[in-house]
């Protein structure tokens, strides 16, 4: 797969390359918007990373040219934004079919995760490390709790990371779940995904202050809803961005 980078800043370009290569992308960088535009047909990129900070006018022209020929599923467009990104620009990004907007500070863990999540959402990525783990952000509504299998006490806390196969979970109390053992079954669990509360059972995969839990059983319809909710993070991010800037 090919990824076209229109980024002038060397640091941002190097970071983008670093996080693209493990996903199977061959990065091709341009500093000239005109050359990038001229070579679109020849390259036929699967993803295009555009710096709104470096090219505040040209990114719109290139996005429009790509969307005239290829859909969101055929070519992922990611816009890297700087500190100042007004509502008008966010609205144009949505109108032009940008898949998602990411801060150009890819040193930040959440921005890294969001950047790679956007690519995985729209491009089939062969990744040996298993299901993608999501660190919930402000625009995600994800909560989890379970009943202790022996005391039956409700255990609430915070989700650290979550995927379609499991989650990392930090209980509010350090002691309430400290006696759980690896392999133990938690039959009475619930997870909020958006406006729905889903029932499931989990198995303890890792103990300690942050529990590692593998999803064991979930009704087929609820699992499908849960997986769709996780995959839809880019759309929620774009809506949240537009609402915040309005």
mmCIF file of C-alpha atoms in Angstrom:
data_model
loop_
_atom_site.group_PDB
_atom_site.id
_atom_site.type_symbol
_atom_site.label_atom_id
_atom_site.label_comp_id
_atom_site.label_asym_id
_atom_site.label_seq_id
_atom_site.Cartn_x
_atom_site.Cartn_y
_atom_site.Cartn_z
ATOM 1 C CA UNK A 1 0.000 0.000 0.000
ATOM 2 C CA UNK A 2 1.147 3.547 -0.743
ATOM 3 C CA UNK A 3 0.746 6.628 1.445
ATOM 4 C CA UNK A 4 1.334 10.059 -0.046
ATOM 5 C CA UNK A 5 2.605 12.628 2.465
ATOM 6 C CA UNK A 6 2.249 16.335 1.693
ATOM 7 C CA UNK A 7 4.167 17.631 4.708
ATOM 8 C CA UNK A 8 6.873 20.282 4.750
ATOM 9 C CA UNK A 9 7.900 19.936 8.405
ATOM 10 C CA UNK A 10 10.632 17.283 8.685
ATOM 11 C CA UNK A 11 9.736 16.202 12.223
ATOM 12 C CA UNK A 12 6.061 15.698 11.382
ATOM 13 C CA UNK A 13 6.972 13.822 8.198
ATOM 14 C CA UNK A 14 9.389 11.507 10.030
ATOM 15 C CA UNK A 15 6.793 10.691 12.693
ATOM 16 C CA UNK A 16 4.126 10.013 10.081
ATOM 17 C CA UNK A 17 6.506 7.630 8.260
ATOM 18 C CA UNK A 18 7.327 5.889 11.547
ATOM 19 C CA UNK A 19 3.673 5.111 12.295
ATOM 20 C CA UNK A 20 2.763 4.259 8.695
ATOM 21 C CA UNK A 21 5.406 1.603 8.041
ATOM 22 C CA UNK A 22 4.249 -0.932 10.691
ATOM 23 C CA UNK A 23 0.820 -0.857 9.027
ATOM 24 C CA UNK A 24 2.302 -1.907 5.693
ATOM 25 C CA UNK A 25 2.372 1.508 3.977
ATOM 26 C CA UNK A 26 5.136 2.725 1.693
ATOM 27 C CA UNK A 27 5.394 6.478 2.441
ATOM 28 C CA UNK A 28 6.012 8.820 -0.499
ATOM 29 C CA UNK A 29 6.701 12.396 0.589
ATOM 30 C CA UNK A 30 6.242 15.622 -1.341
ATOM 31 C CA UNK A 31 7.025 19.176 -0.343
ATOM 32 C CA UNK A 32 5.479 20.614 -3.498
ATOM 33 C CA UNK A 33 1.659 20.547 -3.686
ATOM 34 C CA UNK A 34 1.787 20.919 -7.482
ATOM 35 C CA UNK A 35 4.070 17.898 -7.896
ATOM 36 C CA UNK A 36 1.878 15.879 -5.556
ATOM 37 C CA UNK A 37 -1.191 16.826 -7.573
ATOM 38 C CA UNK A 38 0.504 15.973 -10.876
ATOM 39 C CA UNK A 39 1.512 12.522 -9.641
ATOM 40 C CA UNK A 40 -1.759 11.434 -8.028
ATOM 41 C CA UNK A 41 -2.815 9.260 -10.963
ATOM 42 C CA UNK A 42 0.602 7.622 -11.192
ATOM 43 C CA UNK A 43 0.928 6.887 -7.466
ATOM 44 C CA UNK A 44 -2.713 5.876 -6.841
ATOM 45 C CA UNK A 45 -2.219 6.212 -3.056
ATOM 46 C CA UNK A 46 -4.262 4.202 -0.566
ATOM 47 C CA UNK A 47 -3.829 7.014 1.959
ATOM 48 C CA UNK A 48 -2.921 10.703 1.755
ATOM 49 C CA UNK A 49 -1.632 12.666 4.746
ATOM 50 C CA UNK A 50 -2.047 16.422 4.266
ATOM 51 C CA UNK A 51 -0.590 19.113 6.519
ATOM 52 C CA UNK A 52 -3.053 21.953 6.973
ATOM 53 C CA UNK A 53 -0.370 23.799 8.924
ATOM 54 C CA UNK A 54 2.173 23.671 6.087
ATOM 55 C CA UNK A 55 -0.268 24.028 3.174
ATOM 56 C CA UNK A 56 -3.361 25.903 4.409
ATOM 57 C CA UNK A 57 -4.700 26.482 0.868
ATOM 58 C CA UNK A 58 -3.388 23.579 -1.177
ATOM 59 C CA UNK A 59 -4.737 20.744 0.978
ATOM 60 C CA UNK A 60 -8.272 21.637 -0.087
ATOM 61 C CA UNK A 61 -7.389 21.461 -3.785
ATOM 62 C CA UNK A 62 -5.760 18.052 -3.401
ATOM 63 C CA UNK A 63 -8.586 16.695 -1.245
ATOM 64 C CA UNK A 64 -11.132 17.839 -3.830
ATOM 65 C CA UNK A 65 -9.159 16.232 -6.668
ATOM 66 C CA UNK A 66 -8.933 12.904 -4.848
ATOM 67 C CA UNK A 67 -12.576 12.818 -3.808
ATOM 68 C CA UNK A 68 -13.633 13.521 -7.386
ATOM 69 C CA UNK A 69 -12.203 10.106 -8.279
ATOM 70 C CA UNK A 70 -12.061 8.020 -5.127
ATOM 71 C CA UNK A 71 -14.281 7.455 -2.090
ATOM 72 C CA UNK A 72 -13.367 7.468 1.610
ATOM 73 C CA UNK A 73 -13.036 3.693 1.507
ATOM 74 C CA UNK A 74 -10.779 3.741 -1.555
ATOM 75 C CA UNK A 75 -8.367 6.432 -0.336
ATOM 76 C CA UNK A 76 -8.012 7.612 3.259
ATOM 77 C CA UNK A 77 -7.461 11.357 3.655
ATOM 78 C CA UNK A 78 -6.013 12.466 6.987
ATOM 79 C CA UNK A 79 -5.497 16.133 7.773
ATOM 80 C CA UNK A 80 -2.753 17.157 10.205
ATOM 81 C CA UNK A 81 -3.725 20.353 11.997
ATOM 82 C CA UNK A 82 -1.700 22.825 14.022
ATOM 83 C CA UNK A 83 -2.709 24.647 17.190
ATOM 84 C CA UNK A 84 -4.979 27.045 15.287
ATOM 85 C CA UNK A 85 -7.663 25.292 13.259
ATOM 86 C CA UNK A 86 -10.854 27.381 13.036
ATOM 87 C CA UNK A 87 -14.378 26.065 12.625
ATOM 88 C CA UNK A 88 -14.486 27.119 8.979
ATOM 89 C CA UNK A 89 -11.547 24.838 8.199
ATOM 90 C CA UNK A 90 -13.110 21.923 10.082
ATOM 91 C CA UNK A 91 -16.351 22.410 8.159
ATOM 92 C CA UNK A 92 -14.455 22.430 4.849
ATOM 93 C CA UNK A 93 -12.621 19.252 5.857
ATOM 94 C CA UNK A 94 -15.924 17.512 6.511
ATOM 95 C CA UNK A 95 -17.448 18.785 3.273
ATOM 96 C CA UNK A 96 -14.429 17.664 1.225
ATOM 97 C CA UNK A 97 -14.572 14.126 2.584
ATOM 98 C CA UNK A 98 -11.590 14.136 4.929
ATOM 99 C CA UNK A 99 -11.668 10.876 6.889
ATOM 100 C CA UNK A 100 -10.306 12.472 10.034
ATOM 101 C CA UNK A 101 -8.299 15.319 11.547
ATOM 102 C CA UNK A 102 -5.285 14.672 13.780
ATOM 103 C CA UNK A 103 -3.006 17.095 15.604
ATOM 104 C CA UNK A 104 0.382 17.284 13.935
ATOM 105 C CA UNK A 105 2.004 16.487 17.303
ATOM 106 C CA UNK A 106 2.375 12.748 16.688
ATOM 107 C CA UNK A 107 4.671 12.505 19.716
ATOM 108 C CA UNK A 108 1.457 12.452 21.745
ATOM 109 C CA UNK A 109 0.234 8.908 22.479
ATOM 110 C CA UNK A 110 -3.430 9.696 21.890
ATOM 111 C CA UNK A 111 -2.694 11.376 18.568
ATOM 112 C CA UNK A 112 -0.587 8.380 17.502
ATOM 113 C CA UNK A 113 -3.426 6.005 18.356
ATOM 114 C CA UNK A 114 -5.970 8.175 16.576
ATOM 115 C CA UNK A 115 -3.764 8.466 13.474
ATOM 116 C CA UNK A 116 -3.354 4.696 13.162
ATOM 117 C CA UNK A 117 -6.999 4.044 14.034
ATOM 118 C CA UNK A 118 -8.145 6.195 11.132
ATOM 119 C CA UNK A 119 -6.046 4.159 8.724
ATOM 120 C CA UNK A 120 -7.233 0.839 10.118
ATOM 121 C CA UNK A 121 -10.845 1.956 10.008
ATOM 122 C CA UNK A 122 -10.830 2.405 6.241
ATOM 123 C CA UNK A 123 -7.931 0.296 4.976
ATOM 124 C CA UNK A 124 -7.482 -3.445 5.362
ATOM 125 C CA UNK A 125 -4.319 -3.700 7.434
ATOM 126 C CA UNK A 126 -2.437 -6.945 7.987
ATOM 127 C CA UNK A 127 -1.213 -6.602 11.556
ATOM 128 C CA UNK A 128 0.225 -9.483 13.525
ATOM 129 C CA UNK A 129 -0.235 -7.965 16.959
ATOM 130 C CA UNK A 130 -3.964 -8.664 17.033
ATOM 131 C CA UNK A 131 -6.991 -6.484 17.700
ATOM 132 C CA UNK A 132 -6.392 -2.752 17.775
ATOM 133 C CA UNK A 133 -6.573 -1.226 21.243
ATOM 134 C CA UNK A 134 -8.362 2.085 21.666
ATOM 135 C CA UNK A 135 -7.595 4.577 24.417
ATOM 136 C CA UNK A 136 -11.049 6.177 24.984
ATOM 137 C CA UNK A 137 -11.142 9.891 24.244
ATOM 138 C CA UNK A 138 -13.494 12.716 25.124
ATOM 139 C CA UNK A 139 -15.827 11.910 22.233
ATOM 140 C CA UNK A 140 -16.182 8.232 23.244
ATOM 141 C CA UNK A 141 -18.756 7.103 25.799
ATOM 142 C CA UNK A 142 -17.262 3.900 27.150
ATOM 143 C CA UNK A 143 -17.710 2.679 30.727
ATOM 144 C CA UNK A 144 -17.303 -0.750 32.304
ATOM 145 C CA UNK A 145 -18.170 -2.460 35.565
ATOM 146 C CA UNK A 146 -18.498 -5.995 36.904
ATOM 147 C CA UNK A 147 -19.640 -7.887 39.976
ATOM 148 C CA UNK A 148 -16.932 -9.558 42.018
ATOM 149 C CA UNK A 149 -17.413 -13.316 41.474
ATOM 150 C CA UNK A 150 -17.312 -14.130 45.229
ATOM 151 C CA UNK A 151 -18.334 -11.027 47.184
ATOM 152 C CA UNK A 152 -20.802 -9.881 44.472
ATOM 153 C CA UNK A 153 -19.701 -6.298 45.118
ATOM 154 C CA UNK A 154 -19.994 -4.000 42.091
ATOM 155 C CA UNK A 155 -16.557 -2.993 40.804
ATOM 156 C CA UNK A 156 -16.500 0.342 38.967
ATOM 157 C CA UNK A 157 -13.526 2.152 37.521
ATOM 158 C CA UNK A 158 -11.986 3.512 34.336
ATOM 159 C CA UNK A 159 -11.228 1.878 31.006
ATOM 160 C CA UNK A 160 -7.577 2.406 30.084
ATOM 161 C CA UNK A 161 -7.703 0.721 26.669
ATOM 162 C CA UNK A 162 -10.341 -1.331 24.899
ATOM 163 C CA UNK A 163 -10.606 -3.512 21.809
ATOM 164 C CA UNK A 164 -13.101 -5.890 20.223
ATOM 165 C CA UNK A 165 -11.496 -8.755 22.170
ATOM 166 C CA UNK A 166 -10.845 -7.246 25.599
ATOM 167 C CA UNK A 167 -9.951 -4.272 27.742
ATOM 168 C CA UNK A 168 -7.574 -2.892 30.363
ATOM 169 C CA UNK A 169 -9.504 -1.685 33.388
ATOM 170 C CA UNK A 170 -8.477 0.197 36.541
ATOM 171 C CA UNK A 171 -10.923 -0.303 39.453
ATOM 172 C CA UNK A 172 -11.658 2.774 41.571
ATOM 173 C CA UNK A 173 -10.544 0.847 44.668
ATOM 174 C CA UNK A 174 -7.085 -0.746 44.764
ATOM 175 C CA UNK A 175 -8.248 -3.557 47.069
ATOM 176 C CA UNK A 176 -11.746 -4.474 45.917
ATOM 177 C CA UNK A 177 -10.498 -6.727 43.095
ATOM 178 C CA UNK A 178 -6.988 -7.451 44.369
ATOM 179 C CA UNK A 179 -7.805 -11.110 45.088
ATOM 180 C CA UNK A 180 -8.752 -11.976 41.515
ATOM 181 C CA UNK A 181 -6.604 -14.609 39.811
ATOM 182 C CA UNK A 182 -5.552 -15.047 36.197
ATOM 183 C CA UNK A 183 -8.089 -17.278 34.439
ATOM 184 C CA UNK A 184 -10.946 -16.357 36.780
ATOM 185 C CA UNK A 185 -14.327 -15.885 35.110
ATOM 186 C CA UNK A 186 -16.374 -12.719 35.612
ATOM 187 C CA UNK A 187 -19.884 -13.696 34.570
ATOM 188 C CA UNK A 188 -21.682 -10.467 35.478
ATOM 189 C CA UNK A 189 -20.113 -7.629 33.473
ATOM 190 C CA UNK A 190 -21.577 -4.659 31.633
ATOM 191 C CA UNK A 191 -20.102 -2.117 29.257
ATOM 192 C CA UNK A 192 -21.650 1.144 28.140
ATOM 193 C CA UNK A 193 -21.073 1.911 24.471
ATOM 194 C CA UNK A 194 -22.745 5.166 23.560
ATOM 195 C CA UNK A 195 -26.363 5.062 24.703
ATOM 196 C CA UNK A 196 -26.497 1.288 25.221
ATOM 197 C CA UNK A 197 -25.447 -0.894 28.136
ATOM 198 C CA UNK A 198 -24.297 -4.304 26.953
ATOM 199 C CA UNK A 199 -24.001 -7.502 28.977
ATOM 200 C CA UNK A 200 -20.972 -9.785 28.711
ATOM 201 C CA UNK A 201 -18.710 -12.146 30.590
ATOM 202 C CA UNK A 202 -14.946 -11.775 30.808
ATOM 203 C CA UNK A 203 -11.909 -13.767 31.860
ATOM 204 C CA UNK A 204 -9.054 -12.265 33.868
ATOM 205 C CA UNK A 205 -5.946 -12.238 31.678
ATOM 206 C CA UNK A 206 -3.761 -9.993 33.853
ATOM 207 C CA UNK A 207 -3.918 -8.981 37.518
ATOM 208 C CA UNK A 208 -2.488 -5.952 39.300
ATOM 209 C CA UNK A 209 -3.567 -2.338 39.635
ATOM 210 C CA UNK A 210 -4.783 -2.419 36.020
ATOM 211 C CA UNK A 211 -6.701 -5.574 35.143
ATOM 212 C CA UNK A 212 -6.452 -7.162 31.729
ATOM 213 C CA UNK A 213 -9.795 -8.708 30.784
ATOM 214 C CA UNK A 214 -10.599 -10.857 27.756
ATOM 215 C CA UNK A 215 -14.152 -10.796 26.455
ATOM 216 C CA UNK A 216 -15.518 -14.323 26.802
ATOM 217 C CA UNK A 217 -19.189 -14.222 25.878
ATOM 218 C CA UNK A 218 -21.515 -11.571 24.455
ATOM 219 C CA UNK A 219 -24.795 -11.858 22.572
ATOM 220 C CA UNK A 220 -24.244 -11.704 18.807
ATOM 221 C CA UNK A 221 -26.340 -8.568 18.259
ATOM 222 C CA UNK A 222 -24.690 -6.738 21.154
ATOM 223 C CA UNK A 223 -21.217 -7.749 19.995
ATOM 224 C CA UNK A 224 -21.954 -6.419 16.508
ATOM 225 C CA UNK A 225 -23.138 -3.109 18.002
ATOM 226 C CA UNK A 226 -20.058 -2.914 20.241
ATOM 227 C CA UNK A 227 -17.638 -3.541 17.366
ATOM 228 C CA UNK A 228 -19.420 -0.967 15.187
ATOM 229 C CA UNK A 229 -19.186 1.573 18.017
ATOM 230 C CA UNK A 230 -15.421 1.099 18.326
ATOM 231 C CA UNK A 231 -14.927 1.340 14.565
ATOM 232 C CA UNK A 232 -16.937 4.575 14.394
ATOM 233 C CA UNK A 233 -14.487 6.594 16.501
ATOM 234 C CA UNK A 234 -13.263 8.700 13.513
ATOM 235 C CA UNK A 235 -16.805 9.852 12.733
ATOM 236 C CA UNK A 236 -17.387 10.810 16.378
ATOM 237 C CA UNK A 237 -14.118 12.736 16.394
ATOM 238 C CA UNK A 238 -15.113 14.734 13.320
ATOM 239 C CA UNK A 239 -18.553 15.562 14.758
ATOM 240 C CA UNK A 240 -17.010 16.572 18.081
ATOM 241 C CA UNK A 241 -14.485 18.779 16.320
ATOM 242 C CA UNK A 242 -17.170 20.569 14.327
ATOM 243 C CA UNK A 243 -19.307 21.075 17.448
ATOM 244 C CA UNK A 244 -16.352 22.360 19.480
ATOM 245 C CA UNK A 245 -15.301 24.880 16.845
ATOM 246 C CA UNK A 246 -18.845 26.189 16.190
#
